[in-house]
Short mmCIF file of C-alpha atoms in Angstrom, two decimals:
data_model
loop_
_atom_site.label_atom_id
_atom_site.label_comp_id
_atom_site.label_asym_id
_atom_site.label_seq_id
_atom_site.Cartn_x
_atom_site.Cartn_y
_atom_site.Cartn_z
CA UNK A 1 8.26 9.31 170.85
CA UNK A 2 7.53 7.45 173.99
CA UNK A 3 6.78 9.03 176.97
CA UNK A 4 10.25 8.09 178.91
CA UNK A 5 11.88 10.34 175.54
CA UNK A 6 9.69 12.84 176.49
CA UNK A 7 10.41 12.77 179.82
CA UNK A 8 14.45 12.83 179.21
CA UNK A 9 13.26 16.07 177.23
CA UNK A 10 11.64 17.71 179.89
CA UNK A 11 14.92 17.06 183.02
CA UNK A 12 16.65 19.37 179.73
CA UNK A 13 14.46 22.06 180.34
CA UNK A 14 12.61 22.91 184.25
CA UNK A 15 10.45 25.33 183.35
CA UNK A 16 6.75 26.18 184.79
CA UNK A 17 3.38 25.71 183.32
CA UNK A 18 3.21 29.65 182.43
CA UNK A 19 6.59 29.16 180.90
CA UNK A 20 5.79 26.29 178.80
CA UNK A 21 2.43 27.93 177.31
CA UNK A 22 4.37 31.63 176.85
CA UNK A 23 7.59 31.14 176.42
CA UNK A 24 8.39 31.53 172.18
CA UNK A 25 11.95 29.29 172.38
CA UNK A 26 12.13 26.48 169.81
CA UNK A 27 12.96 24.04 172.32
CA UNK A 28 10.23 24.71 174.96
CA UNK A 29 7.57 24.68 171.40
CA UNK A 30 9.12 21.16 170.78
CA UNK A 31 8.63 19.89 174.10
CA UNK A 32 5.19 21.28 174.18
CA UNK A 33 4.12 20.02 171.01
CA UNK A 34 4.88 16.32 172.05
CA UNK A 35 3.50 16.19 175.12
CA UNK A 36 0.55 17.40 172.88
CA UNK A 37 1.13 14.82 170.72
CA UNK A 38 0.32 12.56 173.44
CA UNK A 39 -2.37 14.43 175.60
CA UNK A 40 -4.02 13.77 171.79
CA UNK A 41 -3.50 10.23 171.51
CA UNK A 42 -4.86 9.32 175.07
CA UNK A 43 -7.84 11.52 174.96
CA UNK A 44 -10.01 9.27 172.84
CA UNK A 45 -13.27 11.27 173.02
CA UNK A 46 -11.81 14.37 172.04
CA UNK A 47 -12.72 16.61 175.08
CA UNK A 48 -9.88 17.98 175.79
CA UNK A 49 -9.29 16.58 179.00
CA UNK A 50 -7.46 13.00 180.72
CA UNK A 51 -9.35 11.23 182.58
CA UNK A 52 -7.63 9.17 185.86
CA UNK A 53 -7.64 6.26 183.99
CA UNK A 54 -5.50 7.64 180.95
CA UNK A 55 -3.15 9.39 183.26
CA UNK A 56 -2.71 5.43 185.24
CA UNK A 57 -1.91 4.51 181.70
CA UNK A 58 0.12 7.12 180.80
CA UNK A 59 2.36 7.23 184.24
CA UNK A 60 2.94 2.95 183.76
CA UNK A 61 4.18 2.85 180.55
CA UNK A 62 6.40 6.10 181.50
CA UNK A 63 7.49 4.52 184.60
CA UNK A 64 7.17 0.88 183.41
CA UNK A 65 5.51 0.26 187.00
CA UNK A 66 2.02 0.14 187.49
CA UNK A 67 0.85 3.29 190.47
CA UNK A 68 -1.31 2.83 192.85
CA UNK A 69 -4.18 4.13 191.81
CA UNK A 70 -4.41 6.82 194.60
CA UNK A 71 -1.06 8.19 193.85
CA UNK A 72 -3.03 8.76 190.10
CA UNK A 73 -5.53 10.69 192.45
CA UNK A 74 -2.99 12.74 194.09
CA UNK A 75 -1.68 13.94 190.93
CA UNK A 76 -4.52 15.22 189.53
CA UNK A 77 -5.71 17.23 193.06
CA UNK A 78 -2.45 18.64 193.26
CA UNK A 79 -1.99 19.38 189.17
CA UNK A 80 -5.70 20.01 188.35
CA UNK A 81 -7.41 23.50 188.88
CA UNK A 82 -11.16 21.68 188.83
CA UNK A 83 -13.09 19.22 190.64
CA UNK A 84 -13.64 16.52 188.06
CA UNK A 85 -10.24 14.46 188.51
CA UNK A 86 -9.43 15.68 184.97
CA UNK A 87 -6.24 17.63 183.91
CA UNK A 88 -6.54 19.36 180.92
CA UNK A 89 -3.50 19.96 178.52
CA UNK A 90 -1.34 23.04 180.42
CA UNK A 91 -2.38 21.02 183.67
CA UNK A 92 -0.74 17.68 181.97
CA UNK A 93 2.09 19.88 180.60
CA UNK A 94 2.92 21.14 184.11
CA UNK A 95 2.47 17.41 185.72
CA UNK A 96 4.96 15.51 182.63
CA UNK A 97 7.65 18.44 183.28
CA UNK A 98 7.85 17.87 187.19
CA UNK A 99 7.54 13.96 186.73
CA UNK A 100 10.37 14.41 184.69
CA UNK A 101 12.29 16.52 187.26
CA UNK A 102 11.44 13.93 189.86
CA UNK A 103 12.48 10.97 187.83
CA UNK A 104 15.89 12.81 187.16
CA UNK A 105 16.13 13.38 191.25
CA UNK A 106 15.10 9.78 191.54
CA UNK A 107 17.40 7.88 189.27
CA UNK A 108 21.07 6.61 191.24
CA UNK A 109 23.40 8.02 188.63
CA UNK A 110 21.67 10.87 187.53
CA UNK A 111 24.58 12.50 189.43
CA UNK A 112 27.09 9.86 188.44
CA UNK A 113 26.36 7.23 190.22
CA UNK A 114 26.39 3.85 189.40
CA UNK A 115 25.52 1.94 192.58
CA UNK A 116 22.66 0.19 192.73
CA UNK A 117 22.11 1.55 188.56
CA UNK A 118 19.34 -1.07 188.11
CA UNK A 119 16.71 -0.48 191.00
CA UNK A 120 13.52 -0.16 190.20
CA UNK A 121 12.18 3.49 190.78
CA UNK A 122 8.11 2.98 191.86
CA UNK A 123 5.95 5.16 190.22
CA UNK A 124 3.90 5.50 193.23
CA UNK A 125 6.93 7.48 194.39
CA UNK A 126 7.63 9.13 191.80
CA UNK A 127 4.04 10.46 191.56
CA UNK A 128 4.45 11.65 195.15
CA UNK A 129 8.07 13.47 194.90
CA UNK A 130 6.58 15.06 191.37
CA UNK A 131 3.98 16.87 193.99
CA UNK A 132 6.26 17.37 196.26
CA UNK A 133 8.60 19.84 194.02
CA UNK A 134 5.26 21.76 192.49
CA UNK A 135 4.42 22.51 195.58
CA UNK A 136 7.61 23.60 196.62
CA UNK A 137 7.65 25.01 193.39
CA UNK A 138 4.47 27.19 194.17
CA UNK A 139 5.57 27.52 197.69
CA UNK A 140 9.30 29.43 196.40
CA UNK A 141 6.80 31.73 194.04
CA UNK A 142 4.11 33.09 196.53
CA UNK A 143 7.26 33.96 198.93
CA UNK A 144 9.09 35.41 195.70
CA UNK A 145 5.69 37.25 194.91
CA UNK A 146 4.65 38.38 198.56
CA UNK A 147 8.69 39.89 198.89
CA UNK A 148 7.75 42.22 195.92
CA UNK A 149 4.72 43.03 197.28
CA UNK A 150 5.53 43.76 201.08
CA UNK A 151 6.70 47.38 199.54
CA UNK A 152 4.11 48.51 197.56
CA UNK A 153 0.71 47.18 199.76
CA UNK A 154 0.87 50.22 202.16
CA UNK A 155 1.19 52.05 198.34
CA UNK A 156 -1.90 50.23 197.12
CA UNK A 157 -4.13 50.37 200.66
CA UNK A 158 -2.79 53.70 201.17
CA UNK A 159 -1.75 53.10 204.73
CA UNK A 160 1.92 53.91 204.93
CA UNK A 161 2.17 57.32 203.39
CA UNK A 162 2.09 59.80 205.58
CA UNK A 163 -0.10 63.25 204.69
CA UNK A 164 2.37 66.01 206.52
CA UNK A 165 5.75 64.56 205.42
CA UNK A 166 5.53 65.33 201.56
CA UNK A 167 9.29 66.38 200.69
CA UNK A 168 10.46 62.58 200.32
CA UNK A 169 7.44 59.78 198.22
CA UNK A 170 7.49 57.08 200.55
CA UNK A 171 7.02 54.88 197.39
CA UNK A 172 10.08 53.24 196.38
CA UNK A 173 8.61 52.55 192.74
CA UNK A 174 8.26 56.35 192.29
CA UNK A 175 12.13 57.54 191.74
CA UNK A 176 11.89 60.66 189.32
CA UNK A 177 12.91 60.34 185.83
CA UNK A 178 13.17 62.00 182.21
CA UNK A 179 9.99 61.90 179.93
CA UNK A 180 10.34 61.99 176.26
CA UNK A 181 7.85 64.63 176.29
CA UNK A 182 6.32 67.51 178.24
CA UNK A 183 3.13 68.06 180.10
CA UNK A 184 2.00 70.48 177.40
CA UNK A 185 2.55 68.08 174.90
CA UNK A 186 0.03 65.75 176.18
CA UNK A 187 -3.98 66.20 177.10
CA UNK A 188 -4.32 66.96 180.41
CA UNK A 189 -4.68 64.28 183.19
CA UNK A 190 -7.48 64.51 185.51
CA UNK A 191 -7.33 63.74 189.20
CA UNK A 192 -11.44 63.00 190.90
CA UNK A 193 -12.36 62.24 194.91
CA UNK A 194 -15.64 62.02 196.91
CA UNK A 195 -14.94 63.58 200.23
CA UNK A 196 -14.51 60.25 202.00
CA UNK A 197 -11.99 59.52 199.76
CA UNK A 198 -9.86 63.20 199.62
CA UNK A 199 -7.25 61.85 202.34
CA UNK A 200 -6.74 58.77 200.14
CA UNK A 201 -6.35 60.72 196.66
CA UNK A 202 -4.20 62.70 198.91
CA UNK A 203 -2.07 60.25 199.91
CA UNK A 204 -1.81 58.33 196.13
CA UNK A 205 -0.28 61.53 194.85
CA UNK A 206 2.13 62.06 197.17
CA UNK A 207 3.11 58.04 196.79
CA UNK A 208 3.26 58.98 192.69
CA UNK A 209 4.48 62.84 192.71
CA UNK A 210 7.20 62.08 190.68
CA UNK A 211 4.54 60.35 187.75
CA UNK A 212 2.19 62.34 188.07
CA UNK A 213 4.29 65.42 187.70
CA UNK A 214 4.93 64.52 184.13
CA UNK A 215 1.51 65.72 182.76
CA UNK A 216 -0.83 68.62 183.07
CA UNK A 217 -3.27 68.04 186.01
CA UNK A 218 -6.84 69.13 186.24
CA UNK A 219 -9.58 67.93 188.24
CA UNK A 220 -12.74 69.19 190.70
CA UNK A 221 -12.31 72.37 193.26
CA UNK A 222 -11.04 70.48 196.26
CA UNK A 223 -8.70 68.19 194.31
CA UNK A 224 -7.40 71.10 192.71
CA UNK A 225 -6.89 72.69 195.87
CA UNK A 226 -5.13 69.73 197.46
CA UNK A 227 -2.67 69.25 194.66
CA UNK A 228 -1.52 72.61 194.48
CA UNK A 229 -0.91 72.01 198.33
CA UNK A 230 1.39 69.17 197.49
CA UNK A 231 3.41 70.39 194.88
CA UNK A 232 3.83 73.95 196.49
CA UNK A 233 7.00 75.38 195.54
CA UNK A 234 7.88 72.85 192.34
CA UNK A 235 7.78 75.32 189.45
CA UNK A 236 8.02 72.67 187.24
CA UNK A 237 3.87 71.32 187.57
CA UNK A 238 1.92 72.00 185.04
CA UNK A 239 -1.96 72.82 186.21
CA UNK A 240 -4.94 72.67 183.75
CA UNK A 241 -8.29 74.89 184.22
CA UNK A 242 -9.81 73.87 187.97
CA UNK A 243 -13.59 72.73 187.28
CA UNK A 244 -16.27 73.19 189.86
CA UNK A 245 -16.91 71.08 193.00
CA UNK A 246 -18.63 67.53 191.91
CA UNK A 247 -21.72 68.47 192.98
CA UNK A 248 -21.85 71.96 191.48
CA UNK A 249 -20.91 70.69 187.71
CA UNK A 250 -17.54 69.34 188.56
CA UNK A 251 -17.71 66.03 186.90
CA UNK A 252 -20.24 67.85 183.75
CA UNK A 253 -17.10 70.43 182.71
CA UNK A 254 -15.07 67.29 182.75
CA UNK A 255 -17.61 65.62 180.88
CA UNK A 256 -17.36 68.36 178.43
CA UNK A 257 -13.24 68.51 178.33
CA UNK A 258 -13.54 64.71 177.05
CA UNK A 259 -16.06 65.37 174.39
CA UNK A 260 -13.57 68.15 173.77
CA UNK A 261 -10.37 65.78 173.42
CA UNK A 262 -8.67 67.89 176.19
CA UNK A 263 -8.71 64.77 178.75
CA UNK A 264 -6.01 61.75 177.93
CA UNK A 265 -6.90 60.31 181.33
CA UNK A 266 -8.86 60.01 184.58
CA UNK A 267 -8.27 58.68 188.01
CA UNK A 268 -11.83 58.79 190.30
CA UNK A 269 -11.48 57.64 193.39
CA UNK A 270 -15.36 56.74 194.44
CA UNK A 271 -16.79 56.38 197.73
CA UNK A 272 -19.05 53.41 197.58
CA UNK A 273 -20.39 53.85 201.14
CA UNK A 274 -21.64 57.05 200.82
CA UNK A 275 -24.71 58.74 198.22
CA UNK A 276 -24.38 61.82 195.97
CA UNK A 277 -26.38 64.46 194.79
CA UNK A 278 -24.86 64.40 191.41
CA UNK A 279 -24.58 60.97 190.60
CA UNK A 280 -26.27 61.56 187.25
CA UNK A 281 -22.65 64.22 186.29
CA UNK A 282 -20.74 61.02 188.02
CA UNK A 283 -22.77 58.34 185.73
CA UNK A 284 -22.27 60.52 183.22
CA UNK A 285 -18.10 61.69 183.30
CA UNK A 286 -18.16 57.16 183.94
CA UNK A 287 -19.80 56.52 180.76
CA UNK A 288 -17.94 59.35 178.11
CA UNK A 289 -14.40 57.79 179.63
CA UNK A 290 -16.16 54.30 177.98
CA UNK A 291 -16.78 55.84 175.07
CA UNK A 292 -13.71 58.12 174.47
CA UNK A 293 -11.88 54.95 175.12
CA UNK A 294 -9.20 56.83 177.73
CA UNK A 295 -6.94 55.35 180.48
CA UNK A 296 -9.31 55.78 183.43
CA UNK A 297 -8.38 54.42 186.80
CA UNK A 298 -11.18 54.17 189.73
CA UNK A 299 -9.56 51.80 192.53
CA UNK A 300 -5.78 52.65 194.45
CA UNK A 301 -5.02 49.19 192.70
CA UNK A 302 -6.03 49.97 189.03
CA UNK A 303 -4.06 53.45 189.38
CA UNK A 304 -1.40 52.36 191.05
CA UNK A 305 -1.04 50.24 187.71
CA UNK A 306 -1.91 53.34 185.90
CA UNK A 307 1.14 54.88 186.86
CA UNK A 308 3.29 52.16 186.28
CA UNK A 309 2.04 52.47 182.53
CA UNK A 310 2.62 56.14 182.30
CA UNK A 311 5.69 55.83 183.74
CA UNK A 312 7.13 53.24 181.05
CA UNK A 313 5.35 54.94 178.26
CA UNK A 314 7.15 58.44 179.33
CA UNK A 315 10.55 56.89 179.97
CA UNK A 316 11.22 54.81 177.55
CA UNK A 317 9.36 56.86 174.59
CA UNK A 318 6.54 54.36 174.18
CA UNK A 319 3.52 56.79 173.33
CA UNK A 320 1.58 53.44 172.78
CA UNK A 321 1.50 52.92 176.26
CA UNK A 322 -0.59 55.93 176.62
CA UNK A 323 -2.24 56.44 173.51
CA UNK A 324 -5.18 58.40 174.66
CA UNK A 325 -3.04 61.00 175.70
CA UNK A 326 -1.95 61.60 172.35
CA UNK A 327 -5.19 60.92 169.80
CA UNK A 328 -8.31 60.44 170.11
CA UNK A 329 -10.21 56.94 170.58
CA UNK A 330 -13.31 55.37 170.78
CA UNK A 331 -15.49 52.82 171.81
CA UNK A 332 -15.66 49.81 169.04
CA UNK A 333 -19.45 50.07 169.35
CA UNK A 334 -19.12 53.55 168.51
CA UNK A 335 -19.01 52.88 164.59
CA UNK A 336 -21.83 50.87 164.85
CA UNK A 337 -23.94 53.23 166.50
CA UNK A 338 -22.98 55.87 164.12
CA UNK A 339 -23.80 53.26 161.52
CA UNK A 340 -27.68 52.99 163.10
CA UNK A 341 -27.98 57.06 162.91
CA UNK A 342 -26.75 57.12 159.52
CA UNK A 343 -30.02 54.88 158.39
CA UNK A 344 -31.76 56.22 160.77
CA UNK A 345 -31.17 59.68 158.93
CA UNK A 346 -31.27 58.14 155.43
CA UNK A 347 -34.60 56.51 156.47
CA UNK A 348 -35.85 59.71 157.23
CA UNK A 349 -34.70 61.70 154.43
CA UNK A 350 -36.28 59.05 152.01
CA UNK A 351 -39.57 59.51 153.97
CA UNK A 352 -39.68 63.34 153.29
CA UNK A 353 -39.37 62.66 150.11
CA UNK A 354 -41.96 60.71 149.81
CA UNK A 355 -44.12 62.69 151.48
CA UNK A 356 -42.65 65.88 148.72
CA UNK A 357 -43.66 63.97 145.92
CA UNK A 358 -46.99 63.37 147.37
CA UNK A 359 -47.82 66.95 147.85
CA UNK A 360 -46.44 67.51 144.98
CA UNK A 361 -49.00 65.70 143.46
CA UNK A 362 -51.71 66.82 145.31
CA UNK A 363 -51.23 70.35 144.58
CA UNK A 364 -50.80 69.55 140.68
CA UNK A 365 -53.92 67.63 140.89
CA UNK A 366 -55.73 70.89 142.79
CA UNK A 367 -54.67 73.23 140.37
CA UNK A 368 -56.36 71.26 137.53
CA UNK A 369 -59.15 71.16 139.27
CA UNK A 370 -59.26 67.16 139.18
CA UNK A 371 -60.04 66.85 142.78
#
């Protein structure tokens, strides 16, 4: 294939560079696979990257017009992630597709017109109105991305939700639905602040009420406290066993719980600005969620994921999404460490029986009188 073919290929199908290395469709493989083809053929010394001299090449015989050599330059700051004026293979992928959308754009009957059908289209210009739609391109998606996020970053910074009104979530990702199983049918999920952060934990579970109703909550004194407080008067909340305060052996009883397989999950919201008395429990409660492999959320951003997890897993029957709640899990390097006590053991066993045979011996010998 040449690389005008593969450019008529690509006007068929506009799709992005995340598209073109995920999506599974036959004809987006095909497409991939020759531009591979290609990448292959001009990278002679088999790094993996084009230099700006194979990409000149590659853009003339595409274009049958020799570029200037800084619209070569432009293309690869505008396609290339690095600072070597090299484009690796998804970074060539991405720059062939939109070369080929601008080339389409470019050509005089591309929309039926004939007029003028044999002018010359420069490269140099073609080069330019290729980065001209990728950054549009990326221009359309951050607007796309920041519209879907203008709604949930008071959610994730906590600074729209309001601590008296708690009758309505303010979260308009939290609508309440059915879950293909009850709270008692699950190991308990268990809720963690520092006192600098109580407003904020506050404020997440009145944001995710209608999630975090699905399970059976447990957690330290004062959390305990507070989410009895917000789910006054809803019959339907399930509460497990209230530990201690942090300090007082809070975080150890949860410790314990884990080792226990009561716990499916844990969201600690830390204060990282202030010290504590018990940060060998909080070290501790850290390291057993490691190595009971649960869900475990310390940030308003990783449990604000969390509970779009839970929330799939519980309405649309997907245990998998949740597994901890449901079995119990380990580390990986668990096995291996069991594997080191094992010898360690069998080492040790062997030892004492050395150490058998030799009294053994030594008391036959002493009997006989030999020694």
């Amino acid at each position: 294939s040449t690389v005008t073919e593969l450019l008529s290929s690509s006007r068929k199908i506009n799709v992005s560079s995340a598209a073109l290395w995920e999506c599974r469709t036959s004809a987006v493989e095909d497409l991939f696979d020759r531009y591979k083809l290609y990448f292959d053929k001009y990278d002679v010394d088999k790094k993996g990257v084009l230099s700006i001299d194979a990409i000149h090449a590659i853009i003339e015989r595409a274009c049958d017009d020799r570029p200037r050599i800084l619209a070569i330059v432009n293309l690869v700051d505008a396609f290339g992630s690095s600072k070597s004026k090299e484009l690796n293979l998804a970074e060539f992928t991405t720059m062939m597709n939109y070369i080929g959308e601008a080339i389409e754009l470019m050509t005089p009957y591309a929309a039926g017109d004939d007029i003028d059908s044999d002018r010359k289209i420069s490269s140099s210009g073609i080069a330019a109105a290729a980065i001209k739609l990728y950054e549009r391109s990326k221009r359309n998606t951050l607007d796309r991305v920041e519209e879907k996020l203008s709604h949930i970053n008071s959610i994730i910074t906590m600074q729209g939700v309001e601590v008296e009104d708690n009758n309505n979530g303010p979260n308009p990702m939290d609508p309440d639905f059915n879950s293909f199983c009850g709270p008692n049918e699950m190991r308990y999920l268990a809720l963690v602040s520092h006192n600098g952060m109580k407003e904020t934990m506050m404020k997440f579970v009145i944001a995710n009420k209608n999630v975090l109703r699905k399970f059976c909550l447990t957690g330290t004194d004062s959390t305990m406290r507070m989410l009895r407080r917000v789910f006054a008067g809803d019959d339907t909340v399930m509460f497990g066993p209230s530990c201690a305060s942090g300090p007082l052996g809070g975080d150890a009883q949860l410790v314990a719980m884990l080792c226990r397989e009561q716990l499916g999950g844990v969201i600690f919201f830390q204060d990282p600005l202030d010290a504590h008395p018990h940060n060998g429990d909080i070290e501790s409660l850290l390291r057993n969620t490691k190595i009971y492999n649960i869900m475990h959320a310390s940030t308003t951003t990783s449990a604000t994921m969390m509970m779009h997890t839970l929330r799939s897993g519980l309405k649309n029957g997907e245990p998998e999404l949740l597994p901890s709640f449901f079995t119990t899990l380990q580390c990986p390097s668990v096995a291996r460490y069991k594997n080191a006590q094992d010898k360690v053991i069998m080492e040790r066993v062997a030892h004492m029986e050395e150490e058998k045979v030799d009294v053994w011996i030594d008391e036959s010998y002493s009997s006989r009188g030999e020694f």
